[in-house]
Coordinates of C-alpha atoms in Angstrom, one line a residue:
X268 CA 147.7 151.5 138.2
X269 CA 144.3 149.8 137.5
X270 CA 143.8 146.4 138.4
X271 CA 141.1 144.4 135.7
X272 CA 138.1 143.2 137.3
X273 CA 138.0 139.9 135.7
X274 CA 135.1 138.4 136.3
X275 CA 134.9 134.1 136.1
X276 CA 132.0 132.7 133.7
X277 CA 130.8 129.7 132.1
X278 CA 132.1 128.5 128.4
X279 CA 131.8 130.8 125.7
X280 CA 136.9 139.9 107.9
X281 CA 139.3 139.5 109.4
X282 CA 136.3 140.3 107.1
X283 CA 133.3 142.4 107.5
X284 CA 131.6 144.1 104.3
X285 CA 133.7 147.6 104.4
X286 CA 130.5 149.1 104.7
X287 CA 129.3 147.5 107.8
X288 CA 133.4 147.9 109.1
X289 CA 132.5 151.5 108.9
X290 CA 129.5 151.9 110.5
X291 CA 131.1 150.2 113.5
X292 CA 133.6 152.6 114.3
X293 CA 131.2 155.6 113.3
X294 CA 129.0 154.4 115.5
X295 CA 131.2 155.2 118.4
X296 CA 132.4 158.5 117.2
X297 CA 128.8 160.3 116.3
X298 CA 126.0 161.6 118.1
X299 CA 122.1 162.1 117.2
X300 CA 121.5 164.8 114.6
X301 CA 124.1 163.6 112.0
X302 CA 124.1 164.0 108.7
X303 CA 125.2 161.0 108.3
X304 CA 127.3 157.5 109.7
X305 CA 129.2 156.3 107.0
X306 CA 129.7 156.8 103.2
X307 CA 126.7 154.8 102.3
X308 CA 124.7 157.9 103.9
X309 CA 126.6 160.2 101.8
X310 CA 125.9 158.4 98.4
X311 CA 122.2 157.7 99.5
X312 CA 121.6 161.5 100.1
X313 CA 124.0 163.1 97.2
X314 CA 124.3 160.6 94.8
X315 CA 127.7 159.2 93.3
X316 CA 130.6 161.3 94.2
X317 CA 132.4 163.6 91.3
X318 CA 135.2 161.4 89.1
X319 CA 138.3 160.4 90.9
X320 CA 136.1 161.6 94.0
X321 CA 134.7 159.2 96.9
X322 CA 132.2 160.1 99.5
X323 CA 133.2 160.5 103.0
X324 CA 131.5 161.0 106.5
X325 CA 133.8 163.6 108.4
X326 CA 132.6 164.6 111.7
X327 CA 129.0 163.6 111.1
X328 CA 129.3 166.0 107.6
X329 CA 129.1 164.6 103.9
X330 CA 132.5 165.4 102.0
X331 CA 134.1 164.1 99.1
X332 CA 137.6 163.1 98.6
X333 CA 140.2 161.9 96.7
X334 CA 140.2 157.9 95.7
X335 CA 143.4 156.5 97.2
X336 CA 145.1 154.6 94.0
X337 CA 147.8 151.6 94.4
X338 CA 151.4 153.2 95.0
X339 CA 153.1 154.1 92.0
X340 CA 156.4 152.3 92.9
X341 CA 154.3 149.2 92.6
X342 CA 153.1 150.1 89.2
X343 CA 155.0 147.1 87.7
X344 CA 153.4 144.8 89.4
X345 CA 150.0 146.1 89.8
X346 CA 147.0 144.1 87.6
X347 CA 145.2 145.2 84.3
X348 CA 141.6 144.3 85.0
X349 CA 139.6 142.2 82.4
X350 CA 137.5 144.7 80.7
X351 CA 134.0 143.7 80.9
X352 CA 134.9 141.7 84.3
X353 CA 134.2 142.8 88.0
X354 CA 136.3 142.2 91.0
X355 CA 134.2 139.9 92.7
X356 CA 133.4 141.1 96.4
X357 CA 135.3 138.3 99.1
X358 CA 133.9 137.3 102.5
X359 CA 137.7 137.9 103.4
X360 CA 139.7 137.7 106.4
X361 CA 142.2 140.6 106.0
X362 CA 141.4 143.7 108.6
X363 CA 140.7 146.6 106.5
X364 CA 143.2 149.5 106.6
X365 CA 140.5 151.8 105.6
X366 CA 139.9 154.3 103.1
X367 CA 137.0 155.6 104.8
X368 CA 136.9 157.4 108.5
X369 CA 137.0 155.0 110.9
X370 CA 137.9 152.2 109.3
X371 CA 141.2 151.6 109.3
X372 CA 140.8 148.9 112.1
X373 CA 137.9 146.8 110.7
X374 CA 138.0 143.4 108.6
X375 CA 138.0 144.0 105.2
X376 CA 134.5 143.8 103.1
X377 CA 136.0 143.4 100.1
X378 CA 138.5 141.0 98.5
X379 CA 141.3 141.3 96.3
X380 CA 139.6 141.4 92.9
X381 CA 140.3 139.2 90.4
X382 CA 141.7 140.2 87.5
X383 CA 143.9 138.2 85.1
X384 CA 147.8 137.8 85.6
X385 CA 148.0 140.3 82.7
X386 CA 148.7 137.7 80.1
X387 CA 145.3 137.9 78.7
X388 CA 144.5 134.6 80.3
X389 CA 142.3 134.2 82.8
X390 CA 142.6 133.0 86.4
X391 CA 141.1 130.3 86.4
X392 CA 143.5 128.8 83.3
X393 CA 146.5 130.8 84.6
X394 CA 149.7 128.7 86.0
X395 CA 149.3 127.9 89.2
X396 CA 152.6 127.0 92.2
X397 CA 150.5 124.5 94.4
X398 CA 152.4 126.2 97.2
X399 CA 153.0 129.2 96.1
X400 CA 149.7 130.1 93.6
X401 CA 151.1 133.1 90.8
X402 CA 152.7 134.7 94.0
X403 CA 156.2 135.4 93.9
X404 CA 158.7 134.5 97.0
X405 CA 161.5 136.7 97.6
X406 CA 165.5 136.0 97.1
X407 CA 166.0 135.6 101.0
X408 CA 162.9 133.2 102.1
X409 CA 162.1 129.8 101.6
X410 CA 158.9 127.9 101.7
X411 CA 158.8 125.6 104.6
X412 CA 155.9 123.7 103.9
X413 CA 152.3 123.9 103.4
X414 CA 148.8 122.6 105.3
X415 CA 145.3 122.5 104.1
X416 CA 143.2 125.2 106.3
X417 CA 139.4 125.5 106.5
X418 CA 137.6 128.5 104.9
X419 CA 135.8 129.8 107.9
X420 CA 139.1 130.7 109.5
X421 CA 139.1 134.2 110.6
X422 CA 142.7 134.9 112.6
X423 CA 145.2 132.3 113.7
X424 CA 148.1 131.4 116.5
X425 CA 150.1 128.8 117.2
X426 CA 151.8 127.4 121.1
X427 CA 155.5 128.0 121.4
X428 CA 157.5 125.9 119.7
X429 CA 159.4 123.4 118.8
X430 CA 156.5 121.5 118.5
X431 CA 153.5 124.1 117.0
X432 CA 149.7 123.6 117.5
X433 CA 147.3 125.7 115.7
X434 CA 144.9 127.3 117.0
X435 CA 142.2 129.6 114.9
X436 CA 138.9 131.6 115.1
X437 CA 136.2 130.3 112.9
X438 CA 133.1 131.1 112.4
X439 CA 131.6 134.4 110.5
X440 CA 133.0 137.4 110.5
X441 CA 129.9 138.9 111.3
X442 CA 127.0 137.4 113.8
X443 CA 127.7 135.5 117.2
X444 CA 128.8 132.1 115.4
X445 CA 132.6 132.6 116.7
X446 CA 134.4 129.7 118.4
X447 CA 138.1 129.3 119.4
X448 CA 139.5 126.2 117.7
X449 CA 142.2 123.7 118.0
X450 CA 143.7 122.8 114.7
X451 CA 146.2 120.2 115.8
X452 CA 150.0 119.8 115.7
X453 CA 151.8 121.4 112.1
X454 CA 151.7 120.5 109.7
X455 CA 148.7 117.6 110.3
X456 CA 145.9 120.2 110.6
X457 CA 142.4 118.9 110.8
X458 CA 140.2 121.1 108.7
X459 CA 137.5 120.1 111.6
X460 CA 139.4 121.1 114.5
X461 CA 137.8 121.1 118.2
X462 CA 136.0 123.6 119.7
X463 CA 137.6 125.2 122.9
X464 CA 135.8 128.2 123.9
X465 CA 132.9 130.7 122.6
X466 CA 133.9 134.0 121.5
X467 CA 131.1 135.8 122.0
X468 CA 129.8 136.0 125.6
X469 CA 126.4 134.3 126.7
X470 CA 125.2 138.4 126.9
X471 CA 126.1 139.3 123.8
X472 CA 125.0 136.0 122.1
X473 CA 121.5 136.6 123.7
X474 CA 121.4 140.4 122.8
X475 CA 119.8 142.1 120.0
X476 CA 123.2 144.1 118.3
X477 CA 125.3 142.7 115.4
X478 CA 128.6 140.6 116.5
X479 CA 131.6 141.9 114.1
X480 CA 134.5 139.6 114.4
X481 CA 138.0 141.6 115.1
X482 CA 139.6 139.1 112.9
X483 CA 142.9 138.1 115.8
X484 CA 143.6 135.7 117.6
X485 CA 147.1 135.7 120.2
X486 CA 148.5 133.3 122.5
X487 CA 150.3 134.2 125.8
X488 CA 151.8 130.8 126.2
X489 CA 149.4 130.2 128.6
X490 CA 146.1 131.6 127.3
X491 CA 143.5 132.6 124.2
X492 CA 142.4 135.8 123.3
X493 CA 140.2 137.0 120.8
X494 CA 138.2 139.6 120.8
X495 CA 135.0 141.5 118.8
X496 CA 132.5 144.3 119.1
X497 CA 128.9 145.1 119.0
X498 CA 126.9 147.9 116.5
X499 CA 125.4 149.2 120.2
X500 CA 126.5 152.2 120.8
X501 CA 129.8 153.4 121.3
X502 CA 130.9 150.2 119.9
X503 CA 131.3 147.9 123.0
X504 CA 132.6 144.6 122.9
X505 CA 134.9 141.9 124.6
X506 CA 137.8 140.0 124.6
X507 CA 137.6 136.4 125.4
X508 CA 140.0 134.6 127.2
X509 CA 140.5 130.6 127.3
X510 CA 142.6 129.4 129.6
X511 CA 144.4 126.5 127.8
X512 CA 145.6 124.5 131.3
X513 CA 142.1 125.4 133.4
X514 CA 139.2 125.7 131.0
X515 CA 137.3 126.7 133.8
X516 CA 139.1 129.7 134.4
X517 CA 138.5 131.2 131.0
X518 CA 136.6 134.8 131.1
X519 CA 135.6 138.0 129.0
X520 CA 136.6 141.0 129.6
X521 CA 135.4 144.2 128.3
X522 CA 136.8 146.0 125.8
X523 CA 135.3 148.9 123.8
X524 CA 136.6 149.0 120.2
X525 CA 139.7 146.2 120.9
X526 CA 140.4 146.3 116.9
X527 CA 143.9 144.3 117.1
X528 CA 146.2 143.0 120.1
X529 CA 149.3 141.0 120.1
X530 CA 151.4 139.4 122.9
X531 CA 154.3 140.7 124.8
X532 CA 157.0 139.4 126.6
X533 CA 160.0 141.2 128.3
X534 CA 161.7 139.8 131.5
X535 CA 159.5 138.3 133.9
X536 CA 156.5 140.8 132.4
X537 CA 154.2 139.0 130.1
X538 CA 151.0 141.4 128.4
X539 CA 148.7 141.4 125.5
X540 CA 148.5 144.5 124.0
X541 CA 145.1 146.0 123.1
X542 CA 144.9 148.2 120.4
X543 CA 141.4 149.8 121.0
X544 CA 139.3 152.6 123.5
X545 CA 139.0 150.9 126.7
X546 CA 140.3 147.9 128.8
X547 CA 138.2 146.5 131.5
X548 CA 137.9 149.7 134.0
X549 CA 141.0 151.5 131.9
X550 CA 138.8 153.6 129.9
X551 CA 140.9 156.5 128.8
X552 CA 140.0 157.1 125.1
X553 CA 141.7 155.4 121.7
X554 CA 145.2 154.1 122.5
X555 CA 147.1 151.0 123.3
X556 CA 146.4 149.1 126.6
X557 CA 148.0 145.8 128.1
X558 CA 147.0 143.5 129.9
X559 CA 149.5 142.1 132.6
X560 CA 149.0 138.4 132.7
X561 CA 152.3 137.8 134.9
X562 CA 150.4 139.4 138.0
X563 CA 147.5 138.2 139.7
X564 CA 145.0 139.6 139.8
X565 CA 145.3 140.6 136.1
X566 CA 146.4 144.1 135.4
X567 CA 145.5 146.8 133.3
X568 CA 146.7 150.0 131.8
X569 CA 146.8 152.3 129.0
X570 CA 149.9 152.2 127.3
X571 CA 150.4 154.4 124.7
X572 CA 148.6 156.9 123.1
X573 CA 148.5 157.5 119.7
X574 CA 150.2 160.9 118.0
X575 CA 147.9 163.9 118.4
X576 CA 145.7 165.3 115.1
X577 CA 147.6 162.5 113.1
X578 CA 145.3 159.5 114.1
X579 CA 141.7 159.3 113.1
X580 CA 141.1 155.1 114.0
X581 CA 143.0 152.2 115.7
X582 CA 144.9 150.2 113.8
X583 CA 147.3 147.3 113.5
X584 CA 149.8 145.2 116.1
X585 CA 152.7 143.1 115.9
X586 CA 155.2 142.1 118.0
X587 CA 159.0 140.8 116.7
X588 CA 160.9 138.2 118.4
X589 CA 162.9 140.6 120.4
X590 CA 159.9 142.1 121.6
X591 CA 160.3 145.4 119.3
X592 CA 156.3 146.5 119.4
X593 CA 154.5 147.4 116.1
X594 CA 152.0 149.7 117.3
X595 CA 149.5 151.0 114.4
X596 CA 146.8 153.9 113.9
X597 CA 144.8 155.2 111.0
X598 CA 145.8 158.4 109.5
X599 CA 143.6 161.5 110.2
X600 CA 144.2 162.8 106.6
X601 CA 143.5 159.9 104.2
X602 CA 142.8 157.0 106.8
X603 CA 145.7 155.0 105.6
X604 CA 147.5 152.9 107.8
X605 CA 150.4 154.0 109.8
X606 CA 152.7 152.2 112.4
X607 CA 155.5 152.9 114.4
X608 CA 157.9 150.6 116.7
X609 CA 158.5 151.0 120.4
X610 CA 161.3 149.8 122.3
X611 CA 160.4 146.7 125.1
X612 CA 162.0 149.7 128.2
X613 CA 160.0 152.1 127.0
X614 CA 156.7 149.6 127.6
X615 CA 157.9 148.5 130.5
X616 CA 158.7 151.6 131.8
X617 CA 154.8 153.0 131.0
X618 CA 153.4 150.2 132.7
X619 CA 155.6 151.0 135.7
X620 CA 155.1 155.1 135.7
X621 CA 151.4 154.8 134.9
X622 CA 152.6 157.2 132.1
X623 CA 151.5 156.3 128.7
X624 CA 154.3 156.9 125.8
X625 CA 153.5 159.5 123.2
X626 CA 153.6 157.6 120.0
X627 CA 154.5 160.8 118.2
X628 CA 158.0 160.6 119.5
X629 CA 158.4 156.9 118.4
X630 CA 159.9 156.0 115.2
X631 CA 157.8 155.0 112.2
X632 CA 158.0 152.6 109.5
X633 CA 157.5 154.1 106.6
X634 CA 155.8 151.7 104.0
X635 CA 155.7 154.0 101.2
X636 CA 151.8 152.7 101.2
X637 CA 148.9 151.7 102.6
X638 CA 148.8 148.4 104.6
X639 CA 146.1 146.0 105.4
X640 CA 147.9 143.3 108.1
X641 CA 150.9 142.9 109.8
X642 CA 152.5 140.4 111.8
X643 CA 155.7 139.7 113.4
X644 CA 158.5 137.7 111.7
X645 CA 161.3 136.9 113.5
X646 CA 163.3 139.9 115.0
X647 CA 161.2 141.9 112.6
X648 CA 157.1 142.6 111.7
X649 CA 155.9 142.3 108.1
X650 CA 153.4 144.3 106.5
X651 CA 150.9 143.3 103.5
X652 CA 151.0 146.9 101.7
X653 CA 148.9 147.8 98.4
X654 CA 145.5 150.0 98.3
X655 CA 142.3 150.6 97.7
X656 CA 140.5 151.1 94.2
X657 CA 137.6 152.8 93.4
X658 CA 135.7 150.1 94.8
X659 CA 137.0 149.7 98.0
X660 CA 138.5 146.8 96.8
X661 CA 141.9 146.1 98.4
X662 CA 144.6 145.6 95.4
X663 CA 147.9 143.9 97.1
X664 CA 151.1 144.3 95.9
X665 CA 153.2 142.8 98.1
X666 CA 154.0 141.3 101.8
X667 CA 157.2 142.9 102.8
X668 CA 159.8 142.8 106.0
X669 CA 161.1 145.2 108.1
X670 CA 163.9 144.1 110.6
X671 CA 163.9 145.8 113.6
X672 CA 166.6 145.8 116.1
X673 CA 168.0 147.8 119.0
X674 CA 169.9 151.1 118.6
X675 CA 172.3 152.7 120.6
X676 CA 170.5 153.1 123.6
X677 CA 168.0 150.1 125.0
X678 CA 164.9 153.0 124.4
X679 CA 166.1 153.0 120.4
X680 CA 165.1 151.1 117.8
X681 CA 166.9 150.5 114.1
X682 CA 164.4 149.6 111.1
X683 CA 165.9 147.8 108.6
X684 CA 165.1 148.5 104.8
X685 CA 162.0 147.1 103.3
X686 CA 162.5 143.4 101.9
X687 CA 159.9 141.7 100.2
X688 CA 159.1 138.2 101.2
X689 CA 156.0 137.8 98.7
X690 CA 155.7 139.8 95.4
X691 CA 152.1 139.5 93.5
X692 CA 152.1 139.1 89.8
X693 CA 148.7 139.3 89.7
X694 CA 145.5 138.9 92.5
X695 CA 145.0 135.4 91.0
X696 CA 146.4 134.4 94.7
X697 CA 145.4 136.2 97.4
X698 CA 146.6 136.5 101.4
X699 CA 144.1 136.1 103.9
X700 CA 146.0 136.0 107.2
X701 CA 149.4 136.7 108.6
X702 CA 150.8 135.1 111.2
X703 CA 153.8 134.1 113.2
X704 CA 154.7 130.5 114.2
X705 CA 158.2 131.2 116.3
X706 CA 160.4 132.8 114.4
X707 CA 158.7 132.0 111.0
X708 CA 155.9 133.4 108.9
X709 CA 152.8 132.1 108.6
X710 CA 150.8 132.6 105.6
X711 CA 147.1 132.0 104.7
X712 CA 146.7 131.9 100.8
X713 CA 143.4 131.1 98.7
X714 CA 143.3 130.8 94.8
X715 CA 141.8 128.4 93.0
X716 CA 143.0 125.4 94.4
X717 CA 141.6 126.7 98.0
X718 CA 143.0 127.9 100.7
X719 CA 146.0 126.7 102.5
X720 CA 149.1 127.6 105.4
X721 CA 152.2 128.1 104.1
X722 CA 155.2 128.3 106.7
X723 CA 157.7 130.9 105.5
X724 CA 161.2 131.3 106.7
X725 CA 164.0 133.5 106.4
X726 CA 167.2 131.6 104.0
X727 CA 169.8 130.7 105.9

């Protein structure tokens, strides 16, 4: 067992441009020499790649590979671009699932393009829910209500309930302009908010390296965390923590690569899982790590580890209601997203045996996709699935659940068939964030009438 050395200091895309997402993560995996960093190199040096080809920087080597297209079983939904008309590239808030190495855990450069709903109308004249936009909600969900949100936002949570504040990063996704924020009580949001804590620590704002927002926010119950990284090398970074009750008491700790986290609750054992390479002085390569904020002083250790020649990058994390871990990795092979779902015991039991669970012998949802954010919902996670074009332009198709439940034995866990909670017609309507707010959904949606939260729950 390692205990965190927190140490006590003052106040302090989800979207990147995919090219700078890559070079972070690349960044920490190559060495001088290189051939190159990222597939900007690549292109630079060869020129464009062969058709149906992309450009790839695999183990410091230029190599070209397939472009990952939109699942087929989505074909009916998928758009028919305007010819003659460009996606437009998106500041975006989604994390990127990657198409590239390494960047399966970075915020998303690019944005859903815009195409039209394939009516030969535009989006801009296209029929519009003022809920909803030209997305589709599924047979068992039900909008619960709506709020104005802010563009800068960049992750969200929300206090236990019943009664739900909101809380947000905001700021850019890129440079040391981050701030925890206090949106107020749902759904009366003030698209001003107050200010609660920096993200970025007095260091890092007065350093030299580029700030890249992880794009997540989670609260314990008791506390804020958010985290980001630097382009120094190896990419370093921290995760701030506000302390809600005693301001004074917030801190940063370090964190190289921290790409996602989430909170976790089982018995009298309350963490926030880290999905990244190192955890204060828990420094054992990429995995999942927690942080024990039921113990003081604050305890760390690495978790999990992720399956062995089948991860190439960190990737996503969700926990369900029941406490049913979502813990995600990028794929060696095409840097997709993968995930699979550990039982609370089995957790517990690592934290307690200083013996990190082989994710390789957990179960996986398969999402029959890529995936670029996740959430928990209920007793349940929800993932937003679609891919990447030839642009690197993430093309949704849908937000979909998968309940999860215990199986047999308290180690096991049941996943439930894939149910879609929001179809799109078309990317006249995009989904920025995902979020939980108790057992409901939490969905941030731009189109043309701006961006908003919409509070999703399952039909009773």
């Amino acid at each position: 067992m390692k205990y965190a050395d927190v140490k006590r200091v003052g106040a302090r895309s989800k979207s990147l441009m995919f090219a700078t997402a890559s070079l972070v993560l690349a960044v920490a995996t190559t060495g001088c020499g290189s051939e190159c960093v990222d597939a900007f190199d690549c292109r630079s040096e060869n020129g464009a790649a062969p058709e149906g080809q992309q450009w790839s920087c695999v183990a410091e080597k230029c190599e070209t590979r397939p472009i990952q297209q939109v699942p087929e079983e989505d074909a009916g939904t998928e758009p028919e671009p305007d010819s003659g008309t460009e996606p437009e590239p998106d500041a975006g808030t989604e994390p990127d699932a990657g198409t590239e190495p390494d960047a399966g855990t970075e915020p998303d450069a690019g944005t859903e393009p815009e195409p039209d709903a394939g009516t030969g109308l535009p989006c801009e004249v296209a029929t519009h829910d003022p809920v909803l936009g030209t997305l589709q909600l599924g047979a068992s969900f039900v909008a619960a209500g709506s709020a104005a949100l802010p563009e800068d936002v960049l992750a969200l949570a929300t206090s236990p309930g019943p009664v739900y504040t909101v809380y947000a990063v905001r700021g850019s996704s890129m440079g040391v302009d981050l701030g925890m924020f206090s949106l107020g009580i749902w759904p009366e949001l003030q698209t001003d908010g107050t200010k609660l804590f920096d993200v970025v620590s007095p260091a890092d704002r007065a350093g030299t390296a580029t700030v890249f927002s992880n794009g997540y926010l989670v609260n314990d119950g008791q506390r804020l965390f958010a985290g980001y990284t630097t382009s120094a090398t190896g990419a370093p970074g921290s995760v701030a923590m506000y302390d809600l009750a005693t301001p004074a008491s917030s801190s940063y700790l370090s964190s190289q690569a921290n790409y996602s986290a989430a909170s976790f609750v089982s018995g009298a054992t309350r963490m926030v899982l880290v999905n990244g390479f190192s955890l204060e002085s828990t420094t054992d390569g990429m995995g999942i790590y927690g942080l024990v904020t039921s113990e003081e002083p604050f305890q760390t250790a690495r978790l999990a580890q992720f399956p062995a020649g089948e991860a190439g990058a960190s990737g996503f994390t969700a926990v369900a209601d029941n406490g049913i871990a979502f813990l995600g990795y990028s794929s060696s092979v095409d840097y997709s997203n993968k995930g699979r779902v550990v039982a609370p015991v089995v957790l517990t039991a690592a934290l307690s045996s200083g013996t990190p669970v082989d994710l390789g012998t957990q179960p996986e949802v398969v999402v029959g996709s890529d995936f670029n954010a996740t959430s928990g919902f209920g007793n349940g996670v929800v993932v937003k699935r679609g891919g990447y074009d030839e642009n690197w332009a993430f093309v949704s198709t849908d937000v979909s659940r998968y309940a999860l439940s215990l199986g047999g034995e308290p180690s096991e866990v049941a996943i439930g068939e894939r149910t879609p909670v929001l179809t799109f017609a078309d990317q006249c309507t995009s989904v920025k964030q995902l979020s939980n707010m108790g057992p409901d959904l939490l969905v941030a949606i731009e189109d043309k009438n701006g961006q908003r939260l919409v509070r999703i729950q399952e039909a009773q």
